[in-house]
Short mmCIF file of C-alpha atoms in Angstrom, two decimals:
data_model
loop_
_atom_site.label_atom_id
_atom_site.label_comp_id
_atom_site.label_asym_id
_atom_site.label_seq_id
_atom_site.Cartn_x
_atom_site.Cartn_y
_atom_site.Cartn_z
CA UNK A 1 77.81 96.88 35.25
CA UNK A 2 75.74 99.99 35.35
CA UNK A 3 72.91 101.19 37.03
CA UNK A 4 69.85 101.49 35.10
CA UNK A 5 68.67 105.30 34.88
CA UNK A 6 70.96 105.11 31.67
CA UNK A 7 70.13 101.59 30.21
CA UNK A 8 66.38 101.14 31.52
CA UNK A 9 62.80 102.51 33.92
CA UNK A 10 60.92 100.94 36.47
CA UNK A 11 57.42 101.14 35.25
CA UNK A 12 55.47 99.47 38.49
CA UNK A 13 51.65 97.92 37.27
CA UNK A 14 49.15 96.32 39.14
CA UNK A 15 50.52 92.70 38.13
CA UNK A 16 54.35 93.10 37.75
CA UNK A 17 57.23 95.65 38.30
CA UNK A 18 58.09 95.79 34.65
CA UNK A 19 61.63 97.09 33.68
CA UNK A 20 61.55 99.16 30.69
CA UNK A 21 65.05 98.72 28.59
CA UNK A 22 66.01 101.29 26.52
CA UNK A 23 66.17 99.83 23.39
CA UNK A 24 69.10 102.16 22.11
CA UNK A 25 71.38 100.24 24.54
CA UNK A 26 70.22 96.97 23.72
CA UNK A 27 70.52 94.37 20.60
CA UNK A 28 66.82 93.65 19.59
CA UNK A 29 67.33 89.88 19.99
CA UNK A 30 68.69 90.61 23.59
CA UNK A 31 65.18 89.29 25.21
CA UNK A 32 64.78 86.51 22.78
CA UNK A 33 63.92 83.04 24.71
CA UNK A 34 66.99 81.78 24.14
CA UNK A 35 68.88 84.46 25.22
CA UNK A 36 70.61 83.79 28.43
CA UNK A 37 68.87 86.47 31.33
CA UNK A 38 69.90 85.58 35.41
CA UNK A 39 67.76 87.82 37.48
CA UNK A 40 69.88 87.82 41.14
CA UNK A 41 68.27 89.88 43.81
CA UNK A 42 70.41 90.55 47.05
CA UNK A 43 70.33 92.91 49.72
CA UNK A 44 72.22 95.37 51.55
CA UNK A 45 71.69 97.25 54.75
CA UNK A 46 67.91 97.05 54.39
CA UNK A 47 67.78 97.72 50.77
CA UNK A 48 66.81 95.82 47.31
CA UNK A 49 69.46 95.33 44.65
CA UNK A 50 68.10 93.17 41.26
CA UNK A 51 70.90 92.60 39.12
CA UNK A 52 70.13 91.62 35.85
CA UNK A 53 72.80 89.25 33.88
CA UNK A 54 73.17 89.19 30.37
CA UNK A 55 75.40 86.49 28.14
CA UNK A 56 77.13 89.57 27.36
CA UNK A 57 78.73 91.27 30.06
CA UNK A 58 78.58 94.54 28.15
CA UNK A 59 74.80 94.48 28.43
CA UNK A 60 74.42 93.96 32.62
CA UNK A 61 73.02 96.38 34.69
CA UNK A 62 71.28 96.73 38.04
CA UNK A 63 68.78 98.52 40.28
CA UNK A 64 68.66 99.66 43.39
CA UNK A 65 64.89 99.21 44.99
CA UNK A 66 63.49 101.38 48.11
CA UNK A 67 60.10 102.01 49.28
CA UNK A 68 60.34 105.58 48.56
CA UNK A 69 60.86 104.70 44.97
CA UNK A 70 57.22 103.17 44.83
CA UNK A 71 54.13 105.36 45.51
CA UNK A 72 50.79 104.09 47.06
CA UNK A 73 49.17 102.00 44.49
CA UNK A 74 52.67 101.63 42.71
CA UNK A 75 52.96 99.01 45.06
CA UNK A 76 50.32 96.77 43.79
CA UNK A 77 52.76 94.06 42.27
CA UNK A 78 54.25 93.21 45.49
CA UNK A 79 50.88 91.90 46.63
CA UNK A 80 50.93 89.00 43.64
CA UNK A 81 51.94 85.53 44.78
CA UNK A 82 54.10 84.95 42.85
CA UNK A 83 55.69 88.38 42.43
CA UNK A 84 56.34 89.16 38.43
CA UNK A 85 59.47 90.99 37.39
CA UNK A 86 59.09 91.86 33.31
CA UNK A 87 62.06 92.88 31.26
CA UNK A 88 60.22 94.94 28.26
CA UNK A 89 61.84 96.15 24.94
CA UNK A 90 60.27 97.86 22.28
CA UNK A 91 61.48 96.35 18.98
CA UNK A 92 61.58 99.24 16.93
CA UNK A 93 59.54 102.42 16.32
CA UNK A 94 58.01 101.07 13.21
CA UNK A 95 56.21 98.03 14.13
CA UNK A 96 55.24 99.00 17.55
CA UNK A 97 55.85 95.71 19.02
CA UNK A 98 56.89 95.12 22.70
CA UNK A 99 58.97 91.83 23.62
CA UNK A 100 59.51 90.79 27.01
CA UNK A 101 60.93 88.34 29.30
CA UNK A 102 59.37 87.23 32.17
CA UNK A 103 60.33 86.28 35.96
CA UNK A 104 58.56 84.25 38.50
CA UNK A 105 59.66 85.07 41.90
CA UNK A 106 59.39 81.31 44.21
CA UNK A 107 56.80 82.19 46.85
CA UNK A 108 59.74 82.58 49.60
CA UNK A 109 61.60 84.80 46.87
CA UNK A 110 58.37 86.77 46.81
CA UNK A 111 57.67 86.94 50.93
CA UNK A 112 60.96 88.21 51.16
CA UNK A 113 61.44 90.69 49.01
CA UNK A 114 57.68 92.27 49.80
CA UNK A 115 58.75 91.83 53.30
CA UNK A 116 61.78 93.66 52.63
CA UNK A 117 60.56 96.79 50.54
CA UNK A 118 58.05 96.85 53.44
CA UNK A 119 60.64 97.27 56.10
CA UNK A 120 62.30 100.06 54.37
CA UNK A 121 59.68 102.13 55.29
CA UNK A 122 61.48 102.46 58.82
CA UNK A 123 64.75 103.74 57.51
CA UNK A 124 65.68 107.24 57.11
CA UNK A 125 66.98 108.94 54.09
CA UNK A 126 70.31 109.33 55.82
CA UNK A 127 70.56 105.31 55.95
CA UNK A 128 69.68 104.79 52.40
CA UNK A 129 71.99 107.22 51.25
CA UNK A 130 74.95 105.53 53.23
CA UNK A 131 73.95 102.32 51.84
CA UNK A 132 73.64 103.59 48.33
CA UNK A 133 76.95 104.77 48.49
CA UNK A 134 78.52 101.93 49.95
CA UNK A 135 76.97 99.63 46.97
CA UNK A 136 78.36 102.11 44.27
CA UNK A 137 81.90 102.08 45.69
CA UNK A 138 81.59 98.54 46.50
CA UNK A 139 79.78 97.29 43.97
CA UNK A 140 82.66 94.32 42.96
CA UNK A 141 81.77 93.11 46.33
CA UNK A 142 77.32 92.12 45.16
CA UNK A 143 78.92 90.43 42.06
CA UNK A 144 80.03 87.56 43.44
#
């Protein structure tokens, strides 16, 4: 499991928070609609954590979320019921094409998780830094 600045971006838009893969870490098939994709979000200490599950393993990865990650209208998505979460891969170079997988957040799913990103705005770096580090070291512990 790995966190994403190495396998993928967050690329915030007005109607999802899409999640860019990098598509030299990933099979081309690996958003195909039969491909098995669990999208888990859980939280820590005030702060998001989307883990995205793959049928292989190899291929999981997962994101930490704070409000100081987003910027003004990079926020936009949050205010969709229901909040979008896109996994995007281009195919290859040559033909240009984009594929993508697509999650519905359930209207509590999406209160939650706006209301939680929200709240963040109270903590102080100090906090999220603790709590980062505590999810890195402890990171077994979210995989259950």
């Amino acid at each position: 499991m790995f966190s994403t600045p190495d396998f993928a971006r967050l690329q915030p838009t007005s109607d999802s928070l899409n999640i860019i893969l990098k598509n030299t870490n990933f099979p081309d098939n690996i958003l195909d609609e039969a491909a098995k994709i669990n999208l888990e979000i859980k939280y820590y200490s005030g702060l998001t954590l989307l883990f995205l599950k793959f049928s292989q393993p190899y291929h999981d990865f997962f994101e930490i979320l704070t409000y100081q990650g987003f910027r003004g209208s990079q926020m936009d998505w949050l205010d969709k019921n229901p909040v979008i979460i896109k996994l995007v891969m281009s195919d290859t170079v040559i033909t240009d094409k984009l594929t993508t997988r697509e999650f519905e957040l359930d209207t509590d799913e999406s209160i939650v998780l706006r209301t939680n990103l929200i709240a963040q705005k109270s903590l102080t770096q100090e906090q999220i830094k603790y709590a980062e580090e505590y999810i890195y070291s402890n990171l077994d512990k979210f995989l259950k």
